[in-house]
Tab-separated table of C-alpha atoms in Angstrom:
chain	number	residue	atom	x	y	z
A	27	MET	CA	-0.071	-0.078	-0.024
A	28	SER	CA	1.483	3.331	-0.988
A	29	GLY	CA	1.244	6.674	0.411
A	30	THR	CA	1.187	7.798	4.149
A	31	ILE	CA	-1.196	6.534	6.798
A	32	TRP	CA	-3.034	9.823	6.497
A	33	ASP	CA	-3.633	8.990	2.643
A	34	ALA	CA	-4.967	5.569	3.884
A	35	ALA	CA	-7.617	7.207	6.428
A	36	VAL	CA	-8.699	9.595	3.653
A	37	ASP	CA	-9.079	6.615	1.446
A	38	GLU	CA	-11.079	4.650	4.034
A	39	ILE	CA	-13.617	7.833	4.411
A	40	ASN	CA	-13.929	8.177	0.824
A	41	ILE	CA	-14.912	4.285	0.573
A	42	LYS	CA	-17.226	4.712	3.692
A	43	LYS	CA	-18.963	7.635	2.094
A	44	GLU	CA	-19.338	5.915	-1.345
A	45	ASN	CA	-20.780	2.709	0.343
A	46	GLU	CA	-23.284	4.657	2.702
A	47	ALA	CA	-24.589	6.839	-0.610
A	48	TYR	CA	-25.575	3.493	-2.038
A	49	LYS	CA	-29.052	2.663	-0.418
A	50	GLY	CA	-27.648	3.696	3.057
A	51	ILE	CA	-25.582	0.865	3.402
A	52	VAL	CA	-23.501	0.856	6.564
A	53	THR	CA	-20.092	-0.514	6.033
A	54	ASP	CA	-17.994	-0.528	9.229
A	55	LYS	CA	-18.372	-2.878	12.018
A	56	TYR	CA	-16.859	-2.816	15.283
A	57	VAL	CA	-15.597	-5.714	17.447
A	58	LEU	CA	-14.003	-5.575	20.905
A	59	VAL	CA	-12.235	-8.429	22.580
A	60	ILE	CA	-11.680	-8.771	26.087
A	61	GLY	CA	-10.917	-11.562	28.344
A	62	GLY	CA	-8.655	-12.787	31.000
A	63	LYS	CA	-5.033	-12.700	30.778
A	64	SER	CA	-3.401	-15.578	28.662
A	65	SER	CA	-6.996	-16.530	27.610
A	66	GLY	CA	-6.314	-17.124	23.989
A	67	LYS	CA	-7.774	-13.952	22.665
A	68	THR	CA	-4.977	-13.252	20.491
A	69	THR	CA	-4.624	-16.723	19.139
A	70	ALA	CA	-8.418	-16.706	18.559
A	71	LEU	CA	-8.088	-13.551	16.562
A	72	LEU	CA	-5.172	-14.685	14.303
A	73	ARG	CA	-7.054	-18.094	13.572
A	74	PHE	CA	-10.114	-15.618	12.326
A	75	LEU	CA	-7.902	-13.356	10.174
A	76	ASN	CA	-5.676	-16.392	8.763
A	77	ARG	CA	-2.589	-14.969	9.890
A	78	GLU	CA	0.400	-17.407	10.928
A	79	GLU	CA	2.297	-15.240	13.402
A	80	PRO	CA	3.776	-16.033	16.562
A	81	THR	CA	1.516	-14.799	19.545
A	82	LYS	CA	2.732	-12.174	21.920
A	83	PRO	CA	1.461	-10.824	25.054
A	84	SER	CA	-1.341	-8.048	24.069
A	85	VAL	CA	-0.002	-4.756	25.448
A	86	ALA	CA	-2.909	-2.150	26.661
A	87	LEU	CA	-5.147	-1.982	23.600
A	88	GLU	CA	-4.362	-3.252	20.215
A	89	TYR	CA	-6.176	-2.590	16.849
A	90	THR	CA	-6.468	-4.611	13.604
A	91	TYR	CA	-9.030	-4.717	10.895
A	92	ALA	CA	-10.571	-7.167	8.609
A	93	ARG	CA	-11.693	-6.464	5.143
A	94	LYS	CA	-14.334	-7.987	2.821
A	95	THR	CA	-14.855	-6.822	-0.822
A	96	GLN	CA	-18.672	-6.765	-1.794
A	97	MET	CA	-20.503	-6.029	-4.848
A	98	HIS	CA	-21.436	-2.446	-3.653
A	99	GLY	CA	-18.120	-1.734	-1.971
A	100	ASN	CA	-15.767	-2.738	0.860
A	101	MET	CA	-17.021	-3.884	4.203
A	102	ILE	CA	-14.287	-3.279	7.119
A	103	GLY	CA	-14.427	-4.897	10.606
A	104	HIS	CA	-12.464	-2.818	13.213
A	105	ILE	CA	-11.203	-5.033	15.893
A	106	TRP	CA	-9.812	-3.920	19.134
A	107	GLU	CA	-8.264	-6.208	21.628
A	108	LEU	CA	-7.923	-5.386	25.406
A	109	GLY	CA	-4.806	-6.888	26.935
A	110	GLY	CA	-3.897	-7.186	30.784
A	111	GLY	CA	-7.104	-9.373	31.715
A	112	THR	CA	-9.323	-7.154	34.037
A	113	PHE	CA	-6.621	-4.876	35.317
A	114	LEU	CA	-6.852	-2.680	32.117
A	115	ALA	CA	-10.632	-2.288	31.842
A	116	LYS	CA	-10.587	1.458	32.099
A	117	LEU	CA	-9.393	1.368	28.423
A	118	LEU	CA	-12.685	0.154	27.366
A	119	ASP	CA	-13.609	3.877	27.226
A	120	ILE	CA	-11.735	4.249	23.967
A	121	PRO	CA	-13.361	1.679	21.826
A	122	LEU	CA	-16.956	1.873	23.364
A	123	ASN	CA	-18.173	5.290	22.165
A	124	MET	CA	-21.124	6.591	20.441
A	125	ASP	CA	-19.524	6.294	17.131
A	126	THR	CA	-19.030	2.623	17.328
A	127	LEU	CA	-21.818	1.824	19.536
A	128	LYS	CA	-24.538	0.710	17.167
A	129	GLN	CA	-22.587	-1.247	15.225
A	130	MET	CA	-20.390	-3.003	17.957
A	131	THR	CA	-19.930	-6.657	19.363
A	132	VAL	CA	-18.258	-7.228	22.548
A	133	VAL	CA	-16.526	-10.956	22.397
A	134	LEU	CA	-15.485	-12.512	25.784
A	135	VAL	CA	-12.726	-14.734	25.886
A	136	LEU	CA	-12.991	-17.119	29.118
A	137	ASP	CA	-10.194	-19.968	29.690
A	138	LEU	CA	-12.014	-23.136	30.331
A	139	SER	CA	-9.088	-24.839	31.769
A	140	ASP	CA	-8.676	-22.148	34.397
A	141	PRO	CA	-12.145	-21.893	36.162
A	142	LYS	CA	-10.470	-20.298	39.299
A	143	LYS	CA	-10.314	-17.238	37.237
A	144	LEU	CA	-13.403	-17.745	35.086
A	145	TRP	CA	-16.248	-16.137	37.136
A	146	TYR	CA	-14.218	-13.281	38.561
A	147	THR	CA	-13.085	-12.530	34.765
A	148	ALA	CA	-16.447	-12.745	33.325
A	149	GLU	CA	-18.196	-10.622	36.020
A	150	THR	CA	-15.681	-8.278	36.263
A	151	LEU	CA	-15.296	-7.211	32.410
A	152	LEU	CA	-19.014	-7.612	31.476
A	153	GLU	CA	-19.724	-5.122	34.295
A	154	ALA	CA	-17.080	-2.763	33.307
A	155	ALA	CA	-18.607	-2.931	29.771
A	156	ARG	CA	-21.907	-2.539	30.687
A	157	THR	CA	-21.309	0.552	32.796
A	158	ARG	CA	-19.362	2.314	29.893
A	159	ILE	CA	-22.329	1.536	27.425
A	160	LYS	CA	-24.884	3.062	29.854
A	161	LEU	CA	-22.510	6.372	30.412
A	162	VAL	CA	-22.247	6.603	26.639
A	163	ILE	CA	-26.199	6.098	26.260
A	164	ARG	CA	-26.835	8.458	28.761
A	165	GLN	CA	-24.426	10.936	27.269
A	166	GLU	CA	-25.810	10.645	23.868
A	167	SER	CA	-29.544	10.637	24.897
A	168	ARG	CA	-29.316	14.300	25.218
A	169	ASN	CA	-29.233	14.352	21.334
A	170	ASP	CA	-31.561	11.134	21.023
A	171	PRO	CA	-34.102	10.739	23.885
A	172	ASN	CA	-35.220	7.568	22.666
A	173	LEU	CA	-31.693	5.939	22.192
A	174	GLN	CA	-32.088	3.732	25.432
A	175	GLN	CA	-35.366	2.343	24.131
A	176	LYS	CA	-33.784	1.769	20.808
A	177	ILE	CA	-30.939	-0.026	22.225
A	178	ASP	CA	-33.397	-2.309	24.534
A	179	GLU	CA	-35.626	-3.339	21.734
A	180	LYS	CA	-32.709	-4.545	19.584
A	181	SER	CA	-31.113	-6.581	22.636
A	182	TRP	CA	-34.748	-8.194	22.924
A	183	ARG	CA	-34.780	-9.039	19.271
A	184	ARG	CA	-31.440	-10.917	19.211
A	185	VAL	CA	-32.870	-13.443	21.904
A	186	GLY	CA	-36.167	-13.701	20.275
A	187	GLY	CA	-38.177	-10.908	21.985
A	188	LYS	CA	-39.660	-10.327	25.482
A	189	ASP	CA	-42.186	-13.160	24.913
A	190	HIS	CA	-38.939	-15.578	25.454
A	191	PRO	CA	-39.802	-18.235	28.317
A	192	ASP	CA	-36.974	-16.916	30.299
A	193	ALA	CA	-37.433	-13.293	29.619
A	194	HIS	CA	-38.167	-12.377	33.481
A	195	VAL	CA	-34.830	-13.435	34.149
A	196	MET	CA	-32.805	-12.557	31.221
A	197	ASP	CA	-30.760	-9.343	31.085
A	198	PRO	CA	-29.559	-9.112	27.459
A	199	PHE	CA	-26.267	-7.245	26.979
A	200	PRO	CA	-26.892	-3.890	25.331
A	201	VAL	CA	-24.901	-4.833	22.519
A	202	PRO	CA	-24.211	-8.171	20.525
A	203	LEU	CA	-22.093	-10.398	22.944
A	204	ILE	CA	-20.203	-13.446	22.054
A	205	ILE	CA	-18.960	-15.690	24.857
A	206	ILE	CA	-15.857	-17.806	23.825
A	207	GLY	CA	-14.833	-20.945	26.068
A	208	SER	CA	-11.346	-21.180	24.995
A	209	LYS	CA	-8.538	-23.841	25.264
A	210	TYR	CA	-11.308	-26.776	24.924
A	211	ASP	CA	-8.572	-29.270	24.502
A	212	LEU	CA	-7.023	-28.788	28.150
A	213	PHE	CA	-10.416	-28.494	29.339
A	214	GLN	CA	-11.254	-32.092	28.107
A	215	ASP	CA	-8.484	-33.510	30.064
A	216	MET	CA	-10.267	-32.270	33.462
A	217	GLU	CA	-12.504	-34.336	35.582
A	218	SER	CA	-15.729	-35.294	34.630
A	219	GLU	CA	-17.729	-33.522	37.412
A	220	GLN	CA	-15.564	-30.222	36.874
A	221	ARG	CA	-16.440	-30.349	33.284
A	222	LYS	CA	-20.223	-30.348	33.991
A	223	VAL	CA	-20.100	-27.653	36.333
A	224	ILE	CA	-18.208	-25.396	33.927
A	225	ILE	CA	-20.448	-25.953	30.931
A	226	LYS	CA	-23.534	-25.450	33.004
A	227	THR	CA	-22.138	-22.185	34.207
A	228	MET	CA	-20.717	-21.234	30.953
A	229	ARG	CA	-24.324	-21.807	29.891
A	230	PHE	CA	-26.014	-19.764	32.557
A	231	LEU	CA	-23.728	-16.864	32.192
A	232	SER	CA	-24.400	-16.628	28.214
A	233	HIS	CA	-27.777	-17.131	28.355
A	234	ILE	CA	-28.781	-14.742	31.149
A	235	ASN	CA	-26.682	-11.902	29.260
A	236	GLY	CA	-28.580	-12.976	25.918
A	237	ALA	CA	-24.987	-13.978	24.417
A	238	THR	CA	-23.851	-16.572	21.611
A	239	LEU	CA	-21.764	-19.166	23.318
A	240	LEU	CA	-18.888	-20.965	21.639
A	241	PHE	CA	-16.186	-23.408	22.515
A	242	LEU	CA	-12.922	-23.069	21.164
A	243	SER	CA	-9.680	-25.133	20.720
A	244	ASN	CA	-6.849	-23.853	18.432
A	245	LYS	CA	-6.144	-27.323	18.153
A	246	VAL	CA	-9.709	-28.554	17.132
A	247	GLU	CA	-10.535	-27.624	13.512
A	248	THR	CA	-14.285	-27.774	13.779
A	249	THR	CA	-14.097	-25.114	16.748
A	250	VAL	CA	-11.914	-22.987	14.403
A	251	ARG	CA	-14.416	-22.958	11.768
A	252	GLY	CA	-17.189	-22.131	14.423
A	253	LEU	CA	-14.891	-19.065	15.532
A	254	ARG	CA	-14.663	-18.013	11.745
A	255	HIS	CA	-18.391	-18.275	11.667
A	256	VAL	CA	-19.468	-16.058	14.491
A	257	MET	CA	-16.746	-13.610	13.727
A	258	ASN	CA	-17.761	-13.133	10.036
A	259	HIS	CA	-21.436	-12.498	11.420
A	260	ALA	CA	-19.996	-9.919	14.023
A	261	THR	CA	-17.572	-8.115	11.486
A	262	PHE	CA	-19.634	-8.730	8.228
A	263	ASP	CA	-22.981	-9.171	9.115
A	264	ALA	CA	-23.148	-12.843	7.749
A	265	ASP	CA	-25.913	-14.893	8.422
A	266	LEU	CA	-25.701	-16.872	11.897
A	267	ASN	CA	-26.146	-20.416	12.274
A	268	THR	CA	-29.363	-20.561	14.735
A	269	LYS	CA	-28.958	-24.283	15.318
A	270	SER	CA	-27.410	-25.266	18.649
A	271	LEU	CA	-25.070	-27.928	19.611
A	272	ILE	CA	-25.380	-28.830	23.024
A	273	ASP	CA	-23.560	-32.326	23.954
A	274	PRO	CA	-21.525	-32.404	26.991
A	275	GLN	CA	-19.170	-34.572	24.869
A	276	ARG	CA	-18.560	-32.148	22.020
A	277	PRO	CA	-17.638	-28.421	21.909
A	278	LEU	CA	-20.628	-26.310	22.581
A	279	TYR	CA	-22.480	-23.782	20.301
A	280	VAL	CA	-25.521	-21.907	21.529
A	281	PRO	CA	-26.900	-18.774	19.423
A	282	ALA	CA	-28.112	-16.234	21.518
A	283	GLY	CA	-31.598	-16.746	22.981
A	284	MET	CA	-31.579	-20.387	21.877
A	285	ASP	CA	-30.966	-22.006	25.267
A	286	SER	CA	-33.298	-22.111	28.286
A	287	PHE	CA	-32.948	-22.303	32.092
A	288	GLU	CA	-35.007	-25.215	32.219
A	289	GLY	CA	-32.474	-27.011	29.985
A	290	ILE	CA	-29.312	-25.798	31.847
A	291	GLY	CA	-30.804	-26.972	35.372
A	292	ASN	CA	-30.281	-26.190	38.989
A	293	PRO	CA	-26.867	-24.385	40.049
A	294	PRO	CA	-24.375	-26.978	40.737
A	295	VAL	CA	-24.871	-27.498	44.583
A	296	PRO	CA	-25.944	-30.259	46.650
A	297	SER	CA	-29.823	-30.664	46.567
A	298	SER	CA	-30.025	-29.740	50.241
A	299	ASP	CA	-28.437	-26.484	49.609
A	300	ILE	CA	-31.066	-25.161	46.594
A	301	GLY	CA	-33.557	-24.323	49.256
A	302	ARG	CA	-30.974	-22.079	51.065
A	303	LEU	CA	-30.039	-20.303	47.826
A	304	SER	CA	-33.412	-19.917	46.561
A	305	SER	CA	-34.004	-16.609	48.321
A	306	LYS	CA	-31.163	-15.115	46.357
A	307	ASN	CA	-31.205	-13.721	42.788
A	308	PRO	CA	-30.160	-16.142	40.040
A	309	VAL	CA	-26.619	-14.493	39.393
A	310	ASP	CA	-26.003	-14.662	43.083
A	311	MET	CA	-27.074	-18.440	43.413
A	312	TRP	CA	-24.823	-19.453	40.530
A	313	ARG	CA	-21.899	-17.382	41.851
A	314	MET	CA	-21.821	-19.223	45.076
A	315	ALA	CA	-22.257	-22.466	43.340
A	316	PHE	CA	-19.505	-22.036	40.939
A	317	CYS	CA	-17.312	-20.056	43.511
A	318	GLY	CA	-18.022	-23.162	45.845
A	319	HIS	CA	-16.499	-25.560	43.300
A	320	PHE	CA	-13.477	-23.167	42.302
A	321	PRO	CA	-12.919	-20.563	44.927
A	322	GLN	CA	-11.649	-17.369	42.744
A	323	GLN	CA	-8.345	-15.868	42.079
A	324	GLY	CA	-8.501	-12.113	41.406
A	325	GLU	CA	-5.410	-10.942	38.883
A	326	ASP	CA	-2.646	-9.609	41.006
A	327	LYS	CA	-1.771	-6.152	39.613
A	328	ARG	CA	1.975	-6.793	40.771
A	329	ASN	CA	1.969	-9.690	38.005
A	330	LEU	CA	0.588	-7.799	35.140
A	331	THR	CA	3.814	-5.729	33.954
A	332	THR	CA	5.112	-7.124	30.734
A	333	ALA	CA	7.967	-9.347	30.940
A	334	GLU	CA	9.784	-6.702	28.338
A	335	ASP	CA	9.634	-3.281	28.270
A	336	PRO	CA	7.059	-2.343	25.721
A	337	ALA	CA	8.927	0.604	24.859
A	338	LYS	CA	11.667	-1.534	23.579
A	339	ASP	CA	9.230	-3.948	21.372
A	340	THR	CA	9.950	-3.579	17.714
A	341	GLN	CA	6.535	-3.693	16.680
A	342	PHE	CA	5.940	-0.142	18.523
A	343	LEU	CA	9.030	1.690	16.722
A	344	GLU	CA	8.924	5.372	16.646
A	345	PRO	CA	12.371	6.695	15.646
A	346	LEU	CA	11.815	10.338	16.923
A	347	VAL	CA	9.960	9.240	20.179
A	348	ASP	CA	12.722	6.195	20.793
A	349	GLU	CA	15.799	8.873	20.251
A	350	ALA	CA	14.044	11.265	22.667
A	351	ARG	CA	13.316	8.415	25.203
A	352	ALA	CA	17.119	7.172	24.905
A	353	GLN	CA	18.224	10.860	25.471
A	354	LYS	CA	16.066	11.165	28.990
A	355	ASP	CA	17.689	7.885	29.929
A	356	ARG	CA	21.220	8.826	29.279
A	357	GLU	CA	20.423	12.178	31.264
A	358	LEU	CA	18.744	10.012	34.019
A	359	GLU	CA	21.827	7.722	34.387
A	360	ALA	CA	24.367	10.645	34.076
A	361	TYR	CA	22.212	12.282	37.048
A	362	ARG	CA	22.259	9.210	39.035
A	363	ARG	CA	25.915	8.847	38.785
A	364	GLN	CA	26.409	12.558	39.936
A	365	GLU	CA	24.282	11.939	43.118
A	366	LYS	CA	26.129	8.653	43.767
A	367	ASN	CA	29.538	10.466	43.430
A	368	LYS	CA	28.159	13.289	45.689
A	369	TRP	CA	27.184	11.000	48.319
A	370	THR	CA	30.491	9.287	48.297
A	371	ARG	CA	32.442	12.498	48.685
A	372	MET	CA	30.599	13.226	52.151
């Protein structure tokens, strides 16, 4: 691609204008990928984009895009990946804004093989995303007083409407939500009872949030095809397969609104404890049940620094900035030596 990055930006704007002029087509879609640290977010994105690259720990908020040529113009999927697990949730403010919200899909990646962080990660990141989206809607409602109602109506349509049998319990996420259970190959090596608890809980979390659920393993090609299918739906508005695959011996695939609390069953606790939990709301009941099996471990902020200095990573080279940084490092080192010599002479 020739020209500067600014030339490319102008080209993208012109493409968008041309395509939108044709029957009001909206070409840009937005995807935000969130999840636990080392949960497989980058691996999933590389498989979707058909890129064979070594994976590196994601640093803060990373951006890429996918492009698809259509008869009436190019469709562009803008993709952000939030690194750092739950620690950098504040960065959600950048991709979640009014310019992106109406065409945004959130993808939550949860490591099936690490259940001691699963509930904490899901609850923390989903709450952070909901809070940010609510703020954006509240701010924009000054220009569009009916915005909240429009968002709510679209959310309920994704799960089959308010006449869904579980509507009185469900709380659909305000934008399309995909929950990916990653590392399915490692999950298969866990004990049978543990797998049952995780499967039931993943189904509950997805269904109550009105999400599409998918299990994924980088080593199981059928699950990779499933990943590409749901990501094509998110980035290019491709049709979504609405047929569920719910078999405890196979990777799960459950489209939004196609599960049921009756099918999921009671929280995984002894029958003698069901009465004790029944006074709590469903989320609290499932949290207590799941955390009873897998006590949760929050992410330790002390361990969230990158193993290497991101400023020295070759993928972030900026010659002018790097030289200025190097100059400041030299000045700091000279100052340290000067202070050390001063104290030595005293």
